């Protein structure tokens, strides 16, 4: 250990190394700060939506005296609170909605309506801790490692150092450990600071820390392997930069293109459009036929009396649900396609450790695709709760009171 | 048992498919300075690397203070202080920090008094000891490296072109230091192009040509120590590519 301490002291005497590590520390701290700020913003937005919805609901309650009006005018907020570690790996949270106000109308259009806003958010991406770890920290390791051997050779010191007894134990391994240790310490300390502030659980924090060390360990091995070779310092720097470029940018982007081409999926906006069209077309379809199709799905309401007026809410909500039914195959195909793409991306990640680690970070932070599906599943389940809550009032002529308005199911986040 | 110095016996070293050392034999007893002369590519530096165990030996044997680097590389390296031609120290450290660092690499520690004494012995200005090496002349770096060698207290010292780039006064000071080390029973093997410098301090001068010891001269106890004319003739012939008779 004394050799490692000596090499740490030696390393911090080198101005370029200090600058590289200080820059990394600054960027990591900035990313954690921005991550915490973004999580706070999301939480504040959720609180605001919930508070405003309460006001809106109170206003609707004044005039929505029957179940049809209540279900039509009343929005119900749903939200996906960020996990305590979301600050470090925002993942899908910047491109997928974390709040959604829904009504008991056709759901698919409401879900996919949000997709229209997302590409502009996806373009720049988020500057979060995971970005610093996956993309920037390896570059700092490259700066610290590329001339570890070649620099000594070029300065004429290599033979003197190799002439030291047990040179690997006393010089080279301590030098590798010092660089790995300094970069790891900087990132882990900054991350722990963020985890402490956000109140993250110890288990997740340890798992996240293990992934940080695994990623830095991977790049340390690569950098040591290249630096140990016979190449000159500029050659080693170029080789390491190329490896970084291929592993972190070219290979993931290329495999993403291949996966997307190999696994076509319906457009989310198309699902919304078809859902809307199905609902709008229903106005021109025979009402009784629509109701009969609905009663096949909900036979408990088949005894509901025939429509007496040109418009009745029960018919309206029946065709809303049938609109969802109509696009269900498309929606299922969309989800199956995304799941398939995810599975294939997971296979690619097996060959690209940094990408595998990035996916694991998002998983632990609850910001990966599965977390988004989980939120969407909750929305769907909640929507079903809402519909089936209103159905008895609509189809069985059950009286709808002020208390019933208040008793509508509330969304329960994870 | 006293110090046993250094010996190379019938040493054969191959590099890139050719013999760089082809049966080199020489001996440097304790308290002795051996200057190995030769032209570029004659195998001088290879002899040092083989002695340090940094190159594999095809046949023959190296013995450093009685130890074979092929069998006990770490023990052999612990017994050698090696000064490369470029005076391999760190520019961003002070002379004192360099000495501390390299002593630490060798798993050795010395008291402050010992270090101050070593710097005094090599006549390095006390104010320079805490200056970074980037501000040093080559002579001052050489003194720092020699101070380190003194502090290492090894029985064998290997020098690779030690006076290249030194001015005459610095060369003279350096030779004086070598004689001090010799007096403390260190076996010194110095490879050099500097014939006159070798004549000044060496007890034995060897001429290496194509990896073999072509000629060897012992210093006389009376002046002149060496037959300079014979040495010069042999050396210039060797540099011209002719083996001296």
XYZ file of C-alpha atoms in Angstrom:
659
model
C 0.000 0.000 0.000
C 2.896 2.354 0.697
C 3.887 2.067 -2.951
C 0.385 3.135 -4.011
C 0.454 6.144 -1.677
C 3.849 7.085 -2.992
C 2.550 6.947 -6.558
C -0.537 8.987 -5.642
C 1.755 11.655 -4.193
C 3.870 11.392 -7.310
C 0.845 11.701 -9.599
C -0.560 14.769 -7.900
C 2.757 16.521 -8.482
C 2.092 16.334 -12.227
C 0.133 19.363 -13.371
C -1.609 17.699 -16.318
C -2.842 14.853 -14.117
C -4.143 17.243 -11.489
C -5.979 19.275 -14.127
C -7.530 16.166 -15.653
C -8.727 14.869 -12.288
C -9.934 18.302 -11.171
C -11.864 18.685 -14.414
C -13.460 15.292 -13.897
C -14.355 16.191 -10.303
C -15.884 19.468 -11.471
C -17.917 17.838 -14.215
C -19.069 15.049 -11.900
C -20.144 17.583 -9.257
C -21.920 19.635 -11.904
C -23.718 16.572 -13.249
C -24.846 15.548 -9.768
C -26.006 19.097 -9.068
C -27.940 19.270 -12.325
C -29.361 15.796 -11.719
C -30.597 16.745 -8.259
C -32.034 19.938 -9.718
C -33.825 18.036 -12.480
C -35.265 15.524 -10.014
C -36.405 18.407 -7.795
C -37.993 20.045 -10.846
C -39.825 16.838 -11.720
C -41.066 16.440 -8.157
C -42.176 20.059 -8.072
C -43.986 19.617 -11.391
C -45.781 16.570 -9.999
C -46.789 18.403 -6.859
C -48.009 21.318 -8.942
C -50.024 19.078 -11.247
C -51.628 17.343 -8.269
C -52.410 20.667 -6.551
C -53.818 22.276 -9.696
C -55.851 19.174 -10.427
C -57.457 19.435 -7.013
C -58.619 22.951 -7.868
C -59.805 21.831 -11.279
C -61.673 18.892 -9.767
C -63.374 21.135 -7.221
C -64.567 23.393 -10.036
C -65.850 20.444 -12.079
C -67.665 19.007 -9.109
C -69.952 22.049 -9.068
C -71.516 21.258 -12.419
C -70.724 17.596 -13.063
C -73.749 16.143 -11.343
C -74.001 12.917 -13.324
C -71.414 10.196 -13.895
C -71.098 10.972 -17.609
C -70.174 14.583 -17.003
C -67.853 13.662 -14.152
C -66.000 11.053 -16.191
C -65.834 13.352 -19.196
C -64.632 16.561 -17.630
C -62.602 15.278 -14.783
C -58.897 14.665 -15.316
C -57.118 12.285 -12.986
C -53.407 12.893 -12.433
C -50.920 10.063 -12.623
C -47.240 10.483 -11.915
C -44.066 8.488 -11.748
C -41.981 9.817 -8.865
C -38.242 9.636 -9.465
C -36.262 7.158 -7.414
C -33.673 8.446 -4.970
C -30.931 7.573 -7.478
C -32.633 9.068 -10.526
C -30.432 12.169 -10.117
C -27.403 10.118 -11.150
C -28.897 8.377 -14.166
C -31.901 10.196 -15.582
C -32.195 7.623 -18.358
C -35.598 7.601 -20.032
C -37.021 10.219 -17.725
C -36.097 13.054 -20.051
C -37.853 11.574 -23.070
C -40.768 9.766 -21.453
C -43.518 11.533 -19.528
C -43.348 11.380 -15.770
C -46.802 12.924 -15.296
C -49.941 12.252 -17.271
C -53.454 13.482 -16.613
C -55.966 10.984 -17.886
C -59.725 10.810 -18.307
C -61.955 7.769 -18.491
C -62.053 8.185 -22.271
C -60.097 6.150 -24.837
C -56.664 5.702 -23.307
C -54.274 4.891 -26.127
C -54.536 8.349 -27.655
C -53.885 9.894 -24.257
C -50.788 7.777 -23.702
C -49.159 8.298 -27.071
C -50.134 11.953 -27.353
C -47.006 12.774 -25.359
C -44.654 11.237 -27.885
C -45.111 14.155 -30.220
C -43.194 16.393 -27.795
C -40.265 14.123 -27.102
C -37.782 14.197 -30.012
C -36.653 17.713 -29.250
C -35.871 16.622 -25.691
C -34.088 13.485 -26.840
C -31.778 15.373 -29.184
C -29.379 17.016 -26.712
C -29.678 14.335 -24.021
C -29.137 14.904 -20.328
C -25.857 15.851 -18.715
C -26.112 13.475 -15.784
C -23.633 11.556 -13.662
C -24.045 8.450 -15.819
C -22.961 10.519 -18.837
C -19.856 11.717 -17.017
C -19.085 8.160 -15.923
C -19.724 6.381 -19.221
C -18.431 8.961 -21.675
C -16.033 11.352 -19.937
C -14.309 9.390 -17.174
C -12.745 6.956 -19.697
C -11.184 9.926 -21.483
C -9.616 11.086 -18.220
C -8.248 7.570 -17.728
C -6.834 7.744 -21.254
C -5.079 11.008 -20.347
C -3.635 9.440 -17.202
C -2.560 6.154 -18.791
C -1.556 6.681 -22.404
C 2.100 7.505 -21.654
C 2.514 5.444 -18.506
C 5.246 3.335 -20.123
C 5.955 5.198 -23.338
C 6.510 8.487 -21.484
C 9.223 6.838 -19.388
C 10.740 5.262 -22.471
C 10.754 8.573 -24.332
C 12.316 10.350 -21.336
C 15.021 7.670 -21.162
C 13.900 6.444 -17.740
C 12.332 3.124 -18.658
C 15.498 1.022 -18.368
C 16.268 2.615 -14.991
C 12.767 1.829 -13.750
C 12.848 -1.695 -15.115
C 16.134 -2.142 -13.303
C 14.335 -1.598 -9.979
C 13.860 -4.858 -8.073
C 10.262 -6.136 -8.273
C 9.436 -3.295 -10.658
C 5.903 -4.536 -11.279
C 5.055 -4.614 -7.585
C 6.875 -1.418 -6.666
C 6.233 0.748 -9.709
C 3.802 -0.377 -12.375
C 0.954 -1.888 -10.366
C 1.065 0.993 -7.846
C 0.992 3.490 -10.712
C -2.012 1.754 -12.262
C -3.690 1.524 -8.848
C -2.982 5.195 -8.094
C -4.653 6.345 -11.317
C -7.602 4.002 -10.911
C -7.883 4.912 -7.241
C -7.834 8.667 -7.768
C -10.404 8.651 -10.560
C -12.605 6.177 -8.676
C -12.385 8.157 -5.457
C -13.367 11.386 -7.168
C -16.417 9.860 -8.831
C -17.508 7.759 -5.869
C -17.207 10.644 -3.406
C -19.181 12.991 -5.657
C -21.810 10.313 -6.252
C -22.089 9.532 -2.547
C -22.580 13.229 -1.876
C -25.537 13.221 -4.252
C -26.867 9.956 -2.831
C -26.684 11.392 0.681
C -28.584 14.515 -0.331
C -31.260 12.529 -2.172
C -31.604 9.986 0.647
C -30.763 6.933 -1.472
C -30.888 3.509 0.157
C -27.624 1.883 1.137
C -28.174 -1.211 -1.013
C -28.767 0.710 -4.233
C -25.904 3.076 -3.427
C -23.517 0.165 -2.984
C -24.734 -1.484 -6.197
C -24.311 1.786 -8.083
C -20.835 2.215 -6.604
C -19.897 -1.301 -7.681
C -20.922 -0.433 -11.230
C -18.826 2.751 -11.135
C -15.805 0.690 -10.086
C -16.569 -1.996 -12.677
C -16.666 0.534 -15.495
C -13.478 2.270 -14.396
C -11.860 -1.146 -13.906
C -12.769 -2.111 -17.457
C -11.211 1.042 -18.892
C -8.186 0.706 -16.625
C -7.537 -2.763 -18.053
C -7.888 -1.511 -21.617
C -5.694 1.536 -20.982
C -3.033 -0.528 -19.200
C -3.004 -3.082 -22.014
C -2.467 -0.392 -24.649
C -0.018 1.661 -22.580
C 2.101 -1.416 -21.834
C 2.683 -1.960 -25.565
C 5.597 -0.726 -27.603
C 3.753 2.222 -29.159
C 4.846 5.821 -28.768
C 2.820 8.185 -26.594
C 0.929 9.787 -29.524
C 0.207 6.329 -30.942
C -1.110 5.069 -27.611
C -3.277 8.167 -27.212
C -4.694 7.685 -30.705
C -5.335 3.968 -30.154
C -7.080 4.565 -26.833
C -9.165 7.412 -28.238
C -10.195 5.167 -31.115
C -11.152 2.339 -28.767
C -13.194 4.793 -26.696
C -14.862 6.147 -29.828
C -15.760 2.683 -31.091
C -16.924 1.247 -27.765
C -18.921 4.202 -26.495
C -20.203 5.788 -29.685
C -19.825 3.872 -32.927
C -20.711 0.353 -31.774
C -23.792 1.340 -29.716
C -25.087 3.696 -32.394
C -24.418 1.178 -35.157
C -26.035 -1.697 -33.297
C -28.982 0.560 -32.478
C -29.477 1.272 -36.177
C -29.272 -2.428 -37.016
C -31.669 -3.387 -34.214
C -34.171 -0.714 -35.209
C -34.026 -1.783 -38.837
C -34.373 -5.446 -37.911
C -37.253 -4.822 -35.495
C -39.741 -2.427 -37.054
C -42.434 -1.129 -34.710
C -45.594 0.887 -35.283
C -45.344 4.607 -34.755
C -46.696 5.744 -31.378
C -48.325 8.735 -33.060
C -50.034 6.355 -35.507
C -51.585 4.501 -32.575
C -52.915 7.796 -31.237
C -54.255 8.758 -34.674
C -55.950 5.400 -35.253
C -57.401 5.504 -31.770
C -58.851 8.952 -32.441
C -60.201 7.894 -35.816
C -61.834 4.814 -34.291
C -63.533 6.979 -31.700
C -64.637 9.605 -34.216
C -65.925 6.988 -36.680
C -68.076 5.549 -33.916
C -70.391 8.558 -34.153
C -71.483 7.303 -37.580
C -71.911 3.642 -36.618
C -75.212 2.174 -35.504
C -75.465 2.846 -31.778
C -77.049 -0.440 -30.836
C -74.360 -2.370 -32.725
C -71.704 -0.453 -30.771
C -73.391 -1.259 -27.478
C -73.754 -4.929 -28.379
C -70.013 -5.124 -29.080
C -69.367 -3.517 -25.718
C -71.742 -5.920 -23.909
C -69.765 -8.842 -25.277
C -66.811 -7.472 -23.342
C -68.917 -6.558 -20.296
C -71.860 -8.981 -20.255
C -72.860 -7.809 -16.776
C -74.275 -4.684 -18.424
C -76.108 -6.476 -21.271
C -79.426 -5.965 -19.491
C -78.976 -2.212 -19.590
C -82.122 -0.645 -21.162
C -81.928 0.423 -24.840
C -81.003 4.033 -25.636
C -83.968 6.415 -25.396
C -82.266 9.563 -26.677
C -79.911 10.328 -29.572
C -77.026 10.764 -27.126
C -76.409 8.863 -23.941
C -73.175 8.719 -21.965
C -73.166 4.945 -21.744
C -72.950 4.708 -25.547
C -70.250 7.365 -25.575
C -68.079 5.503 -23.047
C -68.755 2.204 -24.768
C -67.299 3.449 -28.060
C -64.408 5.072 -26.235
C -63.458 1.679 -24.874
C -64.071 0.005 -28.225
C -61.682 2.561 -29.731
C -58.982 1.287 -27.388
C -59.907 -2.280 -28.281
C -59.520 -1.496 -31.952
C -55.916 -0.306 -31.621
C -54.971 -2.917 -29.043
C -53.177 -5.113 -31.631
C -51.174 -2.088 -32.750
C -50.409 -1.098 -29.199
C -49.414 -4.665 -28.329
C -47.201 -4.859 -31.415
C -45.613 -1.546 -30.459
C -44.809 -2.771 -27.004
C -43.650 -6.183 -28.216
C -41.366 -4.426 -30.696
C -39.857 -2.208 -28.015
C -39.389 -5.222 -25.757
C -37.729 -7.101 -28.628
C -35.428 -4.170 -29.315
C -34.577 -3.985 -25.649
C -33.778 -7.699 -25.573
C -31.514 -7.373 -28.602
C -29.834 -4.299 -27.142
C -29.245 -6.376 -24.017
C -27.451 -8.998 -26.116
C -25.306 -6.327 -27.746
C -24.484 -4.970 -24.298
C -22.952 -8.335 -23.403
C -20.200 -7.532 -25.877
C -19.914 -3.887 -24.816
C -19.325 -3.745 -21.061
C -19.761 0.066 -20.792
C -23.193 -0.209 -22.361
C -24.105 -3.128 -20.107
C -23.055 -1.030 -17.128
C -25.018 1.970 -18.374
C -28.135 -0.197 -18.674
C -27.546 -1.536 -15.174
C -27.202 2.022 -13.831
C -30.547 2.961 -15.367
C -32.089 -0.215 -13.976
C -30.931 0.551 -10.432
C -31.974 4.202 -10.784
C -35.405 3.109 -12.007
C -35.049 5.162 -15.149
C -34.786 2.433 -17.767
C -37.341 1.269 -20.280
C -38.816 -1.293 -17.900
C -39.513 1.492 -15.403
C -41.387 3.322 -18.148
C -43.407 0.220 -18.941
C -44.112 -0.173 -15.277
C -45.477 3.378 -15.168
C -47.538 2.770 -18.289
C -48.904 -0.456 -16.792
C -49.940 1.487 -13.725
C -51.670 4.069 -15.890
C -53.531 1.333 -17.781
C -54.530 -0.407 -14.563
C -55.665 2.888 -13.088
C -57.611 3.724 -16.233
C -59.380 0.375 -15.987
C -60.192 1.151 -12.361
C -61.633 4.494 -13.389
C -63.737 3.086 -16.222
C -65.096 0.244 -14.190
C -65.819 2.657 -11.353
C -68.033 4.799 -13.600
C -69.649 1.930 -15.554
C -72.268 0.975 -12.909
C -73.467 4.584 -12.830
C -73.627 4.714 -16.622
C -75.032 1.295 -17.512
C -77.013 0.309 -14.409
C -78.557 3.687 -13.730
C -76.987 3.710 -10.304
C -77.511 7.201 -8.823
C -74.359 9.316 -8.865
C -73.929 11.527 -5.811
C -71.453 14.056 -4.609
C -69.952 11.351 -2.410
C -69.525 9.136 -5.470
C -67.695 11.966 -7.198
C -65.284 12.104 -4.271
C -64.967 8.328 -4.098
C -63.507 7.964 -7.596
C -60.297 5.917 -7.419
C -57.112 7.821 -6.809
C -53.852 6.982 -8.525
C -51.298 5.159 -6.410
C -47.711 5.658 -7.605
C -45.033 3.058 -6.995
C 32.402 -12.582 2.642
C 33.629 -9.442 0.849
C 32.129 -7.931 -2.232
C 32.571 -10.021 -5.340
C 32.205 -7.426 -8.059
C 30.881 -8.229 -11.481
C 31.803 -10.746 -14.133
C 30.514 -11.596 -17.594
C 31.583 -15.002 -18.890
C 31.243 -15.994 -22.550
C 28.044 -13.982 -22.753
C 25.863 -14.435 -25.845
C 22.814 -12.216 -26.323
C 20.640 -12.273 -29.440
C 18.495 -9.328 -30.557
C 16.439 -9.351 -33.711
C 17.909 -12.677 -34.821
C 21.575 -11.640 -34.595
C 24.208 -11.918 -31.895
C 24.692 -8.563 -30.263
C 26.995 -10.047 -27.669
C 29.033 -12.941 -28.987
C 30.974 -14.503 -26.137
C 31.776 -11.338 -24.182
C 33.962 -11.970 -21.187
C 35.142 -9.400 -18.691
C 35.579 -9.019 -14.973
C 35.202 -6.020 -12.673
C 36.422 -6.757 -9.140
C 35.222 -4.753 -6.160
C 36.952 -1.372 -5.920
C 37.723 -1.388 -9.635
C 36.671 0.797 -12.570
C 36.264 -0.909 -15.907
C 35.708 1.271 -18.993
C 34.183 -0.573 -21.921
C 34.766 1.268 -25.161
C 33.343 0.577 -28.570
C 31.645 2.078 -31.561
C 27.917 2.476 -32.029
C 26.140 -0.890 -32.099
C 29.173 -2.733 -30.741
C 27.092 -4.120 -27.849
C 28.126 -1.854 -24.978
C 24.645 -0.964 -23.726
C 23.432 -4.505 -24.394
C 26.095 -5.714 -21.968
C 24.603 -3.434 -19.304
C 21.015 -4.543 -19.996
C 22.073 -8.195 -19.845
C 23.790 -7.495 -16.530
C 20.571 -5.949 -15.208
C 18.639 -9.012 -16.373
C 16.565 -6.908 -18.780
C 17.616 -9.034 -21.754
C 17.621 -12.826 -21.957
C 21.037 -14.442 -22.172
C 21.379 -17.213 -24.779
C 24.476 -18.671 -23.222
C 27.223 -17.717 -20.844
C 26.759 -16.239 -17.414
C 26.510 -12.935 -15.599
C 27.479 -12.772 -11.955
C 26.725 -9.660 -9.927
C 28.214 -9.838 -6.465
C 28.043 -13.607 -6.889
C 24.432 -13.703 -8.080
C 23.100 -14.663 -11.501
C 20.346 -12.302 -12.777
C 18.735 -15.201 -14.616
C 18.180 -16.928 -11.267
C 17.854 -14.026 -8.839
C 16.837 -10.986 -10.911
C 15.540 -8.972 -7.980
C 18.558 -9.670 -5.812
C 20.839 -8.685 -8.688
C 18.903 -5.459 -9.352
C 19.057 -4.648 -5.659
C 22.826 -4.957 -5.886
C 23.171 -2.576 -8.829
C 22.913 1.166 -9.171
C 22.392 2.043 -12.817
C 22.866 5.447 -14.390
C 21.511 5.682 -17.909
C 22.924 8.023 -20.504
C 19.959 10.367 -20.172
C 20.272 10.635 -16.359
C 16.818 9.241 -15.819
C 15.311 11.438 -13.147
C 12.013 13.331 -12.941
C 12.014 16.931 -14.096
C 9.023 17.978 -12.029
C 10.570 16.811 -8.752
C 13.351 18.466 -6.807
C 16.745 16.801 -6.432
C 15.798 15.812 -2.914
C 12.403 14.441 -4.001
C 14.012 12.469 -6.809
C 16.398 10.844 -4.376
C 13.574 10.067 -1.949
C 11.436 8.653 -4.760
C 14.077 6.347 -6.213
C 15.179 5.190 -2.770
C 11.565 4.356 -2.045
C 11.339 2.371 -5.294
C 14.364 0.395 -4.153
C 12.631 -0.117 -0.795
C 15.355 1.827 0.967
C 15.247 4.789 3.296
C 17.996 7.094 4.432
C 18.123 9.679 7.170
C 18.127 13.355 6.357
C 21.748 13.579 7.519
C 22.770 10.804 5.154
C 21.052 12.512 2.235
C 22.595 15.888 3.035
C 25.986 14.208 3.308
C 25.544 12.481 -0.061
C 24.691 15.764 -1.748
C 27.722 17.356 -0.093
C 29.877 14.487 -1.268
C 28.836 15.058 -4.890
C 29.347 18.795 -4.366
C 25.795 19.743 -5.291
C 25.061 23.275 -4.129
C 22.825 23.020 -1.030
C 20.467 25.641 -2.455
C 19.949 23.424 -5.512
C 18.771 20.425 -3.531
C 15.258 21.752 -3.242
C 15.016 22.979 -6.803
C 13.209 21.107 -9.535
C 15.427 19.203 -11.933
C 13.941 21.085 -14.851
C 16.221 23.966 -13.823
C 19.360 21.760 -13.590
C 22.278 21.453 -15.986
C 23.265 17.949 -17.044
C 26.216 18.118 -14.649
C 23.899 18.883 -11.739
C 21.593 16.050 -12.746
C 24.578 13.749 -12.951
C 25.558 14.774 -9.428
C 22.044 14.074 -8.215
C 22.142 10.636 -9.818
C 25.508 9.899 -8.289
C 24.225 11.031 -4.887
C 21.450 8.517 -5.342
C 23.973 5.829 -6.242
C 25.961 6.668 -3.104
C 22.843 6.426 -0.982
C 21.837 3.130 -2.563
C 25.144 1.712 -1.233
C 25.157 -0.989 -3.866
C 28.251 -3.081 -4.543
C 27.988 -2.559 -8.309
C 27.547 0.623 -10.363
C 26.709 0.546 -14.064
C 27.203 3.720 -16.076
C 25.975 4.240 -19.633
C 27.835 7.045 -21.416
C 28.032 9.051 -18.180
C 30.052 12.021 -19.434
C 28.168 12.702 -22.655
C 27.189 16.354 -22.661
C 29.264 17.318 -19.626
C 31.697 20.219 -19.805
C 35.346 19.531 -18.892
C 34.990 20.755 -15.313
C 31.859 18.700 -14.759
C 33.592 15.682 -16.279
C 36.528 16.162 -13.923
C 34.175 16.455 -10.932
C 32.363 13.331 -12.069
C 35.598 11.377 -12.323
C 36.488 12.481 -8.830
C 33.191 11.070 -7.606
C 33.856 7.782 -9.353
C 37.188 7.522 -7.622
C 35.422 8.132 -4.288
C 33.021 5.307 -5.054
C 35.868 3.066 -6.115
C 37.535 3.781 -2.807
C 34.447 2.538 -1.043
C 34.850 -0.855 -2.790
C 32.226 -0.405 -5.482
C 32.743 -2.304 -8.741
C 32.104 0.157 -11.562
C 31.417 -0.815 -15.160
C 31.253 2.211 -17.439
C 30.441 2.020 -21.135
C 31.649 5.059 -22.998
C 32.869 6.689 -26.189
C 35.110 8.956 -24.150
C 38.580 7.480 -24.501
C 40.367 10.266 -22.627
C 37.906 10.135 -19.788
C 38.352 6.386 -19.535
C 42.125 6.795 -19.434
C 41.691 9.229 -16.533
C 39.795 6.942 -14.155
C 39.670 3.356 -15.391
C 41.727 0.533 -13.967
C 40.931 -1.549 -17.017
C 39.872 -0.496 -20.486
C 38.213 -3.017 -22.789
C 37.402 -2.542 -26.440
C 34.279 -4.287 -27.669
C 33.790 -4.953 -31.362
C 30.821 -6.878 -32.748
C 29.869 -8.136 -29.296
C 33.316 -9.519 -28.473
C 36.066 -8.153 -26.313
C 38.673 -7.355 -28.956
C 41.368 -5.914 -26.681
C 41.900 -5.122 -23.042
C 44.438 -2.874 -21.301
C 45.337 -2.699 -17.634
C 46.334 0.592 -16.033
C 50.021 0.863 -15.098
C 51.007 1.897 -11.613
C 53.261 4.558 -13.090
C 52.414 7.425 -15.385
C 51.339 7.353 -18.082
C 48.723 4.864 -16.876
C 47.905 3.700 -20.391
C 49.688 3.687 -23.726
C 47.445 6.340 -25.173
C 48.804 5.973 -28.691
C 48.033 2.245 -28.801
C 44.594 2.816 -27.314
C 43.785 5.593 -29.729
C 44.929 3.537 -32.688
C 42.833 0.563 -31.651
C 39.810 2.692 -30.927
C 39.903 4.588 -34.219
C 40.368 1.328 -36.140
C 37.430 -0.151 -34.286
C 35.278 2.879 -35.134
C 36.360 2.524 -38.746
C 35.143 -1.088 -38.670
C 38.575 -2.813 -38.622
C 39.378 -5.213 -35.855
C 42.678 -4.130 -34.231
C 45.510 -6.674 -34.166
